[in-house]
Amino acid sequence: MLFKLFLWFLLAVRPGAGYFNLFLSQAEVRKLMGLEAELFYVREGVINQYAIKFVVPVPAQVHKLHFTWENLAGRPLPYTMSVDISNPSALSSSLNISQAGEIPVGGLQTWALALHCGPYDAEVDLALRINVSLSSRNTTSVDFRRKKICLKDKSGYPGPEEVLVAASGSTSGGQVFYAAIGCACAFIAAICVLVVAYYVRDKKARRHRDPLQESRGLSSACSVERGTGVGPAQTFLSPETPPPLSAASTSSYRRLDDRPSRELHERIQEITVQRCRVRLLSIEMEGTFGKVYRGSYHEEGATSSTDVLVKTAAEHASQSQVALLLREGLALYGLSHPALLPVLGVSIEDRGAPFLLYPHTGYRNMKRFLLRCKLSSERPPRALTTQEVVEMALQAAKGVQYLHRKRLVHRDLAARNCVVDDDLRVQITDNALARDLFPQDYHCLGDNENRPIKWLAIESIVNKTFTTASDVWAFGVLLWELTTLAQQPYVEVDPFEMASYLRDGYRLAQPINCPDELFAVMAYCWAMSADERPTFSQLIVCLQEFHTQLTRYV
């Protein structure tokens, strides 16, 4: 499907003086933003001011910017160009046309601005100004702003994949290209067969292991007062025994560097709490195999108790479900950021179900909060404005940016795994019990593993590949949830059809009352290629600039 979207074209336009078109072709927009659309900056003498003001990030692998213009005046139009670069030592540029000349008459012309990165990593701002003169007193000026990402290992000129080729008849070069693609696909298919065979063999071996082994390794000795005596200390799996990983209970978090089991064991020792110090008050959420309680925790030596939330498994929960609860609940331990909610403590005892402790400061589950705003019979306590939606999205983006800097991929970023308080302060949480509390958001595609299919990037659905780029995709869906008040994404699409649906170019539709600039950020996150998606640093820049534009009119 072609996105029927001219980015920012319908907003705030004013007449220009030159009679010409200036735009980015579909191939160029696909390369920069992952969209199937043309982006007009000047259309029949009308300047798209919002498109001009938007700073477009240029990925590290893109080294040429292509522009297309068309003369509608019936005679040559003189032009001049200039390029301003904020850091000339990190970036230089060159044009494949002269800096002063005339826009020719008779059809479209595409020209390119080449960007040459220096020998070190940098983010460089550049501005391209084009002045087109209709007469001696009538000149139209168009300014383009870009932010180029330069990496040492991706400097120099682009490879053949960045050449823009006009659609034409088949050539011998095209036949060679498709033959090469066919050979590559055959090689990849052979590799996939070997990987699947190894996976099946390994999975059979893993079935005989104890899924609770790891959960027992996540606790140290804990003495609990029982009447006048002290119960015996319960010691679990020694740190020398590595915890197993099963395909059906793999954590939705993945460190980019493996952490030793000894370090995991020591981490649990630091946060083990005594069950007798926790008091359960009321049930906040309840699923089939787990519950979330509101309670209080009285720390040893403290004069007063603190409010907490307690995640625990039901008595009839299986060992694998208990192990999964503990693994996922401990993923954020040790991290400190205003937009993250890490676990406070853990308790594992044979006399009761394991539980996880979280600090509670008046927040609530974000998905339930958004649904309450939409479905409540009474007027919501506060209506979410576009400015507030952007502020909430910025907080979440900064939290995930922090995770990525700590070499941690979330893998299940969604409104259900965030919390928000009355002041709209957002925190990202782990996804422990999320499958149980929000079963409608998870689907099994015949692989005995429930996954959030409709939040996953295309490579995560097909290959189970999770990277920082797949978190970017999920953030785009989270932003869509914020603007729709937690509407279900792709509600009309069967989970088994999601992969082909996305391959065909279909994406979530623009929500009602969602500004074009905000939807452009979402669509930018859903580029088919992971390399073409923005980083969270780039997303934060885009959202901050849009937030600045919003506040100017408030």
Coordinates of C-alpha atoms in Angstrom, one line a residue:
M1 CA 0.0 0.0 0.0
L2 CA 1.2 3.5 -0.8
F3 CA 0.9 5.9 2.1
K4 CA -1.6 8.5 1.0
L5 CA 0.3 11.1 2.8
F6 CA 2.0 14.3 1.8
L7 CA 3.9 15.1 5.0
W8 CA 2.8 18.4 6.5
F9 CA 1.4 19.6 3.2
L10 CA -2.0 20.6 4.3
L11 CA -0.9 22.9 7.2
A12 CA 0.0 26.5 7.2
V13 CA 0.9 27.2 3.6
R14 CA 1.4 30.6 2.0
P15 CA 1.8 31.8 -1.6
G16 CA 5.3 31.8 -3.1
A17 CA 6.7 34.1 -5.8
G18 CA 8.2 31.5 -8.1
Y19 CA 6.2 29.3 -10.4
F20 CA 7.9 26.0 -9.9
N21 CA 7.7 22.7 -8.1
L22 CA 10.3 21.5 -5.6
F23 CA 9.9 18.1 -3.9
L24 CA 11.4 14.8 -2.8
S25 CA 10.6 11.8 -4.9
Q26 CA 9.1 8.6 -3.5
A27 CA 12.4 6.9 -3.6
E28 CA 14.1 9.7 -1.6
V29 CA 11.3 9.8 1.0
R30 CA 11.5 6.0 1.4
K31 CA 15.3 6.3 1.9
L32 CA 15.0 9.0 4.5
M33 CA 11.7 8.2 6.3
G34 CA 10.6 4.8 5.1
L35 CA 7.4 6.1 3.6
E36 CA 5.9 5.6 0.1
A37 CA 5.0 9.2 -0.6
E38 CA 6.3 12.3 -2.3
L39 CA 7.1 15.3 -0.1
F40 CA 6.4 18.7 -1.8
Y41 CA 8.3 21.7 -0.4
V42 CA 7.0 24.0 -3.2
R43 CA 3.9 23.1 -5.3
E44 CA 2.8 25.4 -8.1
G45 CA 4.3 28.4 -6.3
V46 CA 2.9 27.5 -2.9
I47 CA 5.5 26.9 -0.1
N48 CA 4.8 24.2 2.5
Q49 CA 6.1 26.1 5.6
Y50 CA 5.7 23.2 8.0
A51 CA 7.7 20.8 5.8
I52 CA 10.4 23.5 5.4
K53 CA 10.8 24.1 9.2
F54 CA 11.0 20.4 10.0
V55 CA 14.6 19.2 10.6
V56 CA 15.0 15.9 8.8
P57 CA 17.5 13.5 10.3
V58 CA 19.9 11.9 7.7
P59 CA 21.0 8.3 8.8
A60 CA 24.6 7.4 8.8
Q61 CA 24.3 5.2 5.7
V62 CA 22.8 8.0 3.6
H63 CA 25.4 10.2 1.9
K64 CA 23.4 11.9 -0.9
L65 CA 20.3 14.0 -0.7
H66 CA 18.3 14.1 -4.0
F67 CA 15.9 16.9 -4.9
T68 CA 13.6 17.2 -7.9
W69 CA 12.3 20.4 -9.3
E70 CA 10.1 21.4 -12.3
N71 CA 9.9 24.8 -14.1
L72 CA 6.3 25.9 -14.6
A73 CA 7.0 29.4 -15.8
G74 CA 7.7 28.6 -19.5
R75 CA 11.1 30.2 -19.4
P76 CA 14.3 29.6 -17.5
L77 CA 14.3 30.6 -13.9
P78 CA 17.6 31.8 -12.4
Y79 CA 18.6 30.3 -9.1
T80 CA 21.4 30.4 -6.5
M81 CA 22.3 27.8 -3.8
S82 CA 24.4 27.9 -0.7
V83 CA 25.1 25.3 2.0
D84 CA 25.9 26.1 5.6
I85 CA 27.5 23.4 7.8
S86 CA 27.8 23.8 11.5
N87 CA 30.9 21.7 11.8
P88 CA 33.0 21.8 8.6
S89 CA 35.7 19.6 10.1
A90 CA 33.2 16.7 10.5
L91 CA 31.2 17.2 7.3
S92 CA 31.7 18.7 3.9
S93 CA 29.4 18.8 0.8
S94 CA 29.3 19.0 -2.9
L95 CA 26.6 19.5 -5.6
N96 CA 26.3 17.8 -8.9
I97 CA 25.0 21.0 -10.4
S98 CA 26.4 24.6 -10.3
Q99 CA 25.6 26.8 -7.3
A100 CA 24.2 29.4 -9.7
G101 CA 22.3 28.7 -12.9
E102 CA 18.8 28.4 -14.3
I103 CA 16.0 25.8 -13.7
P104 CA 15.5 24.4 -17.2
V105 CA 12.2 24.3 -19.0
G106 CA 10.7 21.0 -20.1
G107 CA 10.2 18.3 -17.5
L108 CA 11.6 17.2 -14.2
Q109 CA 15.2 17.5 -13.1
T110 CA 16.8 15.6 -10.2
W111 CA 20.0 16.9 -8.6
A112 CA 22.0 15.7 -5.6
L113 CA 23.8 17.2 -2.6
A114 CA 26.6 14.8 -1.6
L115 CA 27.6 14.7 2.1
H116 CA 31.2 13.6 3.0
C117 CA 31.7 12.7 6.7
G118 CA 35.0 13.2 8.5
P119 CA 37.0 10.6 10.3
Y120 CA 35.0 10.7 13.6
D121 CA 31.5 10.3 15.0
A122 CA 29.4 13.4 15.0
E123 CA 25.9 14.9 14.5
V124 CA 26.2 17.9 12.2
D125 CA 23.5 20.5 11.4
L126 CA 23.4 21.7 7.8
A127 CA 21.2 24.2 6.0
L128 CA 20.6 24.4 2.2
R129 CA 19.2 27.7 0.9
I130 CA 17.8 28.0 -2.6
N131 CA 16.8 31.4 -4.1
V132 CA 14.7 31.3 -7.3
S133 CA 14.1 34.6 -9.2
L134 CA 11.0 35.1 -11.2
S135 CA 12.0 38.7 -11.9
S136 CA 14.5 41.3 -10.6
R137 CA 12.1 42.2 -7.8
N138 CA 10.5 38.9 -7.2
T139 CA 12.6 36.1 -5.5
T140 CA 11.5 33.0 -3.6
S141 CA 13.8 31.6 -0.9
V142 CA 13.5 28.1 0.4
D143 CA 15.6 26.9 3.3
F144 CA 16.1 23.2 4.1
R145 CA 17.5 21.9 7.4
R146 CA 19.0 18.5 7.9
K147 CA 20.9 16.8 10.8
K148 CA 23.5 14.4 9.4
I149 CA 24.7 11.4 11.5
C150 CA 28.3 10.6 10.8
L151 CA 30.0 7.4 12.0
K152 CA 33.6 6.4 11.4
D153 CA 32.7 3.1 9.9
K154 CA 30.1 4.6 7.5
S155 CA 32.1 7.5 6.1
G156 CA 32.7 8.2 2.4
Y157 CA 30.4 7.7 -0.5
P158 CA 27.4 5.4 -0.5
G159 CA 27.3 2.0 -2.2
P160 CA 25.2 1.1 -5.2
E161 CA 22.1 0.7 -3.1
E162 CA 21.8 4.5 -2.7
V163 CA 21.6 5.3 -6.5
L164 CA 18.2 6.5 -7.5
V165 CA 17.1 4.6 -10.6
A166 CA 14.3 5.8 -12.8
A167 CA 11.6 3.2 -13.7
S168 CA 12.3 1.9 -17.1
G169 CA 12.4 -1.3 -19.1
S170 CA 14.3 -4.3 -18.1
T171 CA 18.1 -4.4 -18.8
S172 CA 20.8 -6.9 -18.7
G173 CA 22.1 -5.2 -15.5
G174 CA 18.7 -5.7 -13.9
Q175 CA 18.8 -9.4 -14.8
V176 CA 22.2 -9.8 -13.2
F177 CA 20.9 -8.0 -10.2
Y178 CA 17.9 -10.3 -9.8
A179 CA 20.1 -13.4 -10.4
A180 CA 22.3 -12.2 -7.6
I181 CA 19.3 -11.7 -5.3
G182 CA 18.1 -15.2 -6.2
C183 CA 21.5 -16.8 -5.2
A184 CA 21.5 -14.8 -2.0
C185 CA 18.0 -16.0 -1.1
A186 CA 18.9 -19.6 -1.8
F187 CA 22.0 -19.3 0.5
I188 CA 19.9 -17.7 3.2
A189 CA 17.3 -20.4 2.9
A190 CA 20.0 -23.1 3.4
I191 CA 21.2 -21.3 6.5
C192 CA 17.7 -21.1 7.8
V193 CA 17.2 -24.8 7.4
L194 CA 20.3 -25.5 9.4
V195 CA 19.3 -23.1 12.1
V196 CA 15.8 -24.6 12.4
A197 CA 17.2 -28.1 12.7
Y198 CA 19.5 -27.0 15.5
Y199 CA 16.7 -25.2 17.2
V200 CA 14.4 -28.2 17.2
R201 CA 17.2 -30.5 18.5
D202 CA 18.1 -28.0 21.2
K203 CA 14.4 -27.5 22.2
K204 CA 13.9 -31.2 22.7
A205 CA 16.9 -31.3 25.1
R206 CA 15.6 -28.3 27.0
R207 CA 12.3 -29.9 27.7
H208 CA 13.9 -32.2 30.3
R209 CA 15.3 -29.4 32.4
D210 CA 13.7 -27.9 35.4
P211 CA 12.1 -24.5 34.4
L212 CA 12.2 -23.4 38.1
Q213 CA 15.9 -23.9 38.4
E214 CA 16.6 -20.2 37.6
S215 CA 13.8 -18.9 39.9
R216 CA 15.4 -20.9 42.7
G217 CA 18.7 -19.3 41.9
L218 CA 17.3 -15.8 42.4
S219 CA 17.2 -15.8 46.1
S220 CA 19.5 -15.9 49.1
A221 CA 18.9 -17.2 52.6
C222 CA 16.0 -15.3 54.3
S223 CA 14.9 -15.8 57.9
V224 CA 11.3 -15.0 58.7
E225 CA 9.9 -14.6 62.2
R226 CA 7.3 -17.2 63.1
G227 CA 5.8 -16.6 66.5
T228 CA 8.6 -16.8 69.1
G229 CA 11.1 -18.7 66.9
V230 CA 12.9 -18.1 63.7
G231 CA 12.2 -20.3 60.7
P232 CA 15.1 -22.1 59.0
A233 CA 16.9 -20.2 56.3
Q234 CA 15.9 -21.3 52.8
T235 CA 18.9 -21.4 50.5
F236 CA 18.4 -21.7 46.7
L237 CA 20.5 -22.8 43.8
S238 CA 24.2 -22.0 44.2
P239 CA 25.7 -19.3 41.9
E240 CA 27.9 -21.9 40.2
T241 CA 24.8 -23.5 38.6
P242 CA 23.8 -21.5 35.5
P243 CA 20.1 -20.9 34.9
P244 CA 18.5 -22.5 31.9
L245 CA 16.6 -20.7 29.2
S246 CA 13.5 -22.2 27.6
A247 CA 12.0 -21.1 24.3
A248 CA 8.5 -20.8 25.9
S249 CA 9.6 -18.6 28.8
T250 CA 12.3 -16.4 27.3
S251 CA 12.4 -13.0 29.0
S252 CA 11.3 -10.1 26.9
Y253 CA 14.4 -8.2 27.9
R254 CA 17.8 -9.0 26.4
R255 CA 21.1 -7.6 27.4
L256 CA 23.4 -6.9 24.5
D257 CA 26.2 -8.5 26.7
D258 CA 25.5 -11.7 28.7
R259 CA 25.7 -11.3 32.4
P260 CA 27.2 -14.1 34.5
S261 CA 24.9 -16.2 36.7
R262 CA 27.1 -15.3 39.7
E263 CA 26.4 -11.6 39.2
L264 CA 22.7 -12.4 38.9
H265 CA 22.8 -14.4 42.1
E266 CA 24.5 -11.5 43.9
R267 CA 22.0 -9.0 42.6
I268 CA 19.1 -11.0 44.1
Q269 CA 20.9 -11.2 47.4
E270 CA 21.0 -7.4 47.5
I271 CA 17.2 -7.0 47.2
T272 CA 15.7 -10.0 49.0
V273 CA 13.1 -8.9 51.5
Q274 CA 11.4 -10.7 54.3
R275 CA 7.9 -11.6 53.6
C276 CA 6.7 -10.6 57.1
R277 CA 7.6 -7.0 56.4
V278 CA 5.1 -6.8 53.5
R279 CA 1.4 -6.3 54.1
L280 CA -1.1 -6.8 51.3
L281 CA -4.0 -4.3 51.4
S282 CA -6.1 -4.6 48.2
I283 CA -6.1 -6.2 44.7
E284 CA -5.3 -3.7 42.0
M285 CA -5.3 -6.1 39.0
E286 CA -5.9 -9.8 38.6
G287 CA -5.3 -12.3 35.8
T288 CA -5.5 -16.0 35.5
F289 CA -2.0 -16.8 36.9
G290 CA -1.0 -13.7 38.7
K291 CA -2.2 -10.8 40.8
V292 CA -1.1 -7.2 41.5
Y293 CA -1.7 -6.0 45.1
R294 CA -1.5 -2.6 46.7
G295 CA 0.4 -2.9 50.0
S296 CA 2.9 -1.5 52.4
Y297 CA 6.5 -2.4 53.2
H298 CA 8.1 -1.7 56.5
E299 CA 11.9 -1.7 56.0
E300 CA 14.1 -2.8 58.9
G301 CA 15.1 0.2 60.9
A302 CA 12.5 2.6 59.3
T303 CA 10.0 4.5 61.5
S304 CA 7.2 4.2 59.0
S305 CA 6.1 2.0 56.1
T306 CA 6.1 2.9 52.4
D307 CA 3.4 2.2 49.8
V308 CA 4.3 -0.5 47.4
L309 CA 2.8 -2.6 44.6
V310 CA 3.3 -6.4 44.8
K311 CA 3.3 -8.7 41.8
T312 CA 2.8 -12.3 42.7
A313 CA 1.9 -15.6 41.0
A314 CA -1.2 -17.5 42.0
E315 CA -0.9 -20.8 43.8
H316 CA -1.9 -22.8 40.7
A317 CA 0.7 -21.1 38.5
S318 CA 3.1 -23.4 36.8
Q319 CA 6.8 -23.5 37.5
S320 CA 7.7 -21.9 34.1
Q321 CA 5.2 -19.1 34.8
V322 CA 6.8 -18.4 38.1
A323 CA 10.3 -18.4 36.6
L324 CA 9.2 -16.1 33.8
L325 CA 7.7 -13.7 36.4
L326 CA 11.0 -13.5 38.3
R327 CA 13.2 -13.1 35.2
E328 CA 11.1 -10.3 33.6
G329 CA 10.5 -8.6 36.9
L330 CA 14.3 -8.3 37.6
A331 CA 15.3 -6.9 34.2
L332 CA 15.3 -3.3 35.3
Y333 CA 16.9 -3.8 38.7
G334 CA 19.9 -1.5 39.3
L335 CA 18.8 1.2 36.8
S336 CA 18.1 4.7 37.9
H337 CA 16.2 7.2 35.7
P338 CA 13.1 9.3 36.3
A339 CA 11.3 7.6 33.5
L340 CA 12.0 4.0 34.7
L341 CA 10.2 2.0 37.5
P342 CA 12.7 -0.7 38.7
V343 CA 11.9 -3.5 41.1
L344 CA 12.4 -2.6 44.8
G345 CA 12.6 -6.1 46.3
V346 CA 12.0 -9.8 45.8
S347 CA 11.0 -12.7 48.0
I348 CA 11.2 -16.4 47.2
E349 CA 10.1 -18.9 49.9
D350 CA 8.9 -22.4 49.7
R351 CA 6.1 -21.5 52.1
G352 CA 4.5 -19.0 49.7
A353 CA 4.3 -17.8 46.2
P354 CA 7.2 -15.6 45.0
F355 CA 6.5 -11.9 44.8
L356 CA 8.1 -8.7 43.4
L357 CA 8.0 -5.4 45.2
Y358 CA 7.7 -2.0 43.4
P359 CA 7.6 1.5 44.9
H360 CA 4.2 3.1 44.6
T361 CA 3.7 6.9 44.4
G362 CA 0.2 7.2 43.2
Y363 CA 0.7 6.1 39.6
R364 CA -1.6 3.8 37.6
N365 CA -1.2 1.6 34.6
M366 CA -1.0 3.8 31.5
K367 CA -3.3 1.6 29.3
R368 CA -6.0 1.5 32.0
F369 CA -5.6 5.2 32.5
L370 CA -6.1 5.9 28.7
L371 CA -9.1 3.6 28.5
R372 CA -10.7 5.3 31.5
C373 CA -10.3 8.7 29.8
K374 CA -12.1 7.3 26.7
L375 CA -14.7 5.0 28.2
S376 CA -15.6 6.8 31.5
S377 CA -19.3 7.9 31.6
E378 CA -18.2 10.9 33.5
R379 CA -16.0 13.6 32.2
P380 CA -12.3 12.6 32.4
P381 CA -10.4 14.4 35.2
R382 CA -8.3 16.0 32.5
A383 CA -8.5 15.9 28.7
L384 CA -5.2 15.0 27.0
T385 CA -4.1 17.7 24.7
T386 CA -1.6 17.2 21.9
Q387 CA 1.0 19.0 24.0
E388 CA 0.4 16.6 26.9
V389 CA 0.6 13.6 24.6
V390 CA 4.0 14.8 23.2
E391 CA 5.2 15.5 26.8
M392 CA 4.3 11.9 27.8
A393 CA 5.9 10.5 24.7
L394 CA 9.1 12.5 25.3
Q395 CA 9.4 11.0 28.8
A396 CA 9.0 7.5 27.5
A397 CA 11.5 8.1 24.7
K398 CA 14.1 9.4 27.2
G399 CA 13.5 6.3 29.4
V400 CA 14.1 3.9 26.4
Q401 CA 17.1 6.0 25.4
Y402 CA 18.6 5.4 28.8
L403 CA 18.0 1.7 28.5
H404 CA 19.8 1.6 25.1
R405 CA 22.7 3.4 26.6
K406 CA 22.9 0.7 29.2
R407 CA 22.9 -1.9 26.4
L408 CA 19.4 -3.2 27.3
V409 CA 16.6 -3.8 24.7
H410 CA 13.1 -3.6 26.2
R411 CA 11.4 -5.8 23.5
D412 CA 7.8 -5.2 24.8
L413 CA 7.4 -1.4 24.8
A414 CA 3.7 -0.5 25.0
A415 CA 1.2 1.5 27.1
R416 CA 0.4 -1.6 29.2
N417 CA 4.0 -1.6 30.4
C418 CA 4.1 2.0 31.4
V419 CA 2.6 3.8 34.4
V420 CA 1.5 7.4 34.8
D421 CA 0.5 9.6 37.7
D422 CA -2.0 12.5 38.0
D423 CA 0.7 14.9 36.9
L424 CA 1.2 12.8 33.7
R425 CA 4.7 11.7 34.8
V426 CA 5.5 8.6 32.9
Q427 CA 7.6 5.6 33.9
I428 CA 8.5 2.5 31.9
T429 CA 8.1 -0.8 33.7
D430 CA 9.1 -4.4 33.1
N431 CA 6.6 -6.7 31.4
A432 CA 6.1 -9.2 34.3
L433 CA 2.5 -10.5 34.3
A434 CA 1.7 -8.4 31.2
R435 CA 0.7 -11.5 29.2
D436 CA -1.7 -12.6 32.0
L437 CA -3.2 -9.1 32.7
F438 CA -3.6 -8.1 29.0
P439 CA -4.1 -11.4 27.2
Q440 CA -5.8 -9.6 24.2
D441 CA -2.5 -8.0 23.4
Y442 CA -0.5 -11.2 23.0
H443 CA -0.9 -14.0 20.4
C444 CA 0.8 -17.3 19.7
L445 CA 1.7 -18.1 16.1
G446 CA 2.0 -21.8 16.7
D447 CA 5.5 -21.6 18.3
N448 CA 4.2 -22.0 21.9
E449 CA 5.2 -18.4 22.8
N450 CA 2.8 -15.5 23.4
R451 CA 4.2 -12.4 21.8
P452 CA 2.8 -8.8 21.3
I453 CA 2.6 -9.4 17.6
K454 CA 0.9 -6.1 16.7
W455 CA 3.5 -4.1 18.5
L456 CA 6.5 -5.9 16.9
A457 CA 8.6 -4.9 14.1
I458 CA 8.5 -7.0 10.9
E459 CA 11.9 -8.6 11.7
S460 CA 10.8 -9.5 15.2
I461 CA 7.7 -11.2 13.9
V462 CA 9.5 -13.2 11.1
N463 CA 12.9 -13.8 12.6
K464 CA 12.4 -13.1 16.3
T465 CA 15.1 -10.5 16.0
F466 CA 15.1 -7.8 18.7
T467 CA 17.3 -4.7 18.5
T468 CA 17.2 -1.0 19.5
A469 CA 15.5 -0.5 16.1
S470 CA 12.7 -2.9 17.0
D471 CA 12.1 -0.8 20.1
V472 CA 11.8 2.2 17.9
W473 CA 9.0 0.5 15.9
A474 CA 7.2 -0.4 19.2
F475 CA 7.6 3.2 20.3
G476 CA 5.7 4.3 17.2
V477 CA 2.8 2.0 18.2
L478 CA 3.0 3.4 21.8
L479 CA 2.7 6.9 20.4
W480 CA -0.3 5.8 18.4
E481 CA -1.8 4.4 21.6
L482 CA -1.4 7.7 23.3
T483 CA -3.2 9.6 20.5
T484 CA -6.1 7.1 20.3
L485 CA -6.5 6.6 24.1
A486 CA -5.3 3.0 24.0
Q487 CA -7.2 1.8 20.9
Q488 CA -6.2 -1.7 19.9
P489 CA -3.8 -1.5 16.9
Y490 CA -4.6 -3.5 13.7
V491 CA -7.8 -4.7 15.3
E492 CA -9.1 -5.9 11.9
V493 CA -5.9 -7.9 11.0
D494 CA -5.5 -11.6 11.9
P495 CA -2.2 -12.1 13.9
F496 CA -1.1 -14.8 11.4
E497 CA -1.5 -12.2 8.6
M498 CA 0.5 -9.4 10.3
A499 CA 3.8 -10.2 8.6
S500 CA 2.4 -10.2 5.0
Y501 CA 0.3 -7.2 5.9
L502 CA 3.4 -5.2 6.9
R503 CA 5.4 -6.5 3.9
D504 CA 2.7 -5.1 1.6
G505 CA 3.3 -1.6 3.0
Y506 CA 0.2 -1.3 5.3
R507 CA 0.6 0.6 8.5
L508 CA -1.7 2.0 11.2
A509 CA -3.9 4.8 10.0
Q510 CA -3.5 8.4 11.1
P511 CA -5.7 8.9 14.2
I512 CA -8.4 11.5 14.2
N513 CA -7.2 14.9 15.4
C514 CA -3.6 13.7 15.2
P515 CA -1.4 16.5 13.7
D516 CA 0.5 15.6 10.6
E517 CA 3.9 16.3 12.2
L518 CA 3.1 13.8 15.0
F519 CA 1.9 11.1 12.6
A520 CA 5.1 11.6 10.6
V521 CA 7.1 10.7 13.6
M522 CA 5.1 7.5 14.0
A523 CA 5.4 6.6 10.3
Y524 CA 9.2 7.3 10.5
C525 CA 9.4 4.6 13.2
W526 CA 7.7 2.0 11.0
A527 CA 10.3 1.9 8.1
M528 CA 10.6 -1.5 6.7
S529 CA 14.4 -1.6 7.0
A530 CA 15.7 -1.3 10.6
D531 CA 18.6 0.8 9.3
E532 CA 16.2 3.5 8.1
R533 CA 14.5 4.0 11.4
P534 CA 15.5 6.8 13.6
T535 CA 17.4 6.4 16.9
F536 CA 15.8 7.6 20.1
S537 CA 18.1 10.6 20.1
Q538 CA 16.7 11.6 16.8
L539 CA 13.1 11.0 18.0
I540 CA 13.6 13.1 21.0
V541 CA 14.9 16.0 18.8
C542 CA 11.8 15.7 16.5
L543 CA 9.4 15.6 19.5
Q544 CA 11.1 18.4 21.3
E545 CA 10.9 20.6 18.2
F546 CA 7.3 19.8 17.6
H547 CA 6.6 20.5 21.3
T548 CA 8.3 23.9 21.0
Q549 CA 6.1 24.7 18.0
L550 CA 3.0 23.8 20.1
T551 CA 3.9 25.9 23.1
R552 CA 4.4 29.0 20.9
Y553 CA 0.7 29.2 20.3
V554 CA -0.5 28.5 23.9

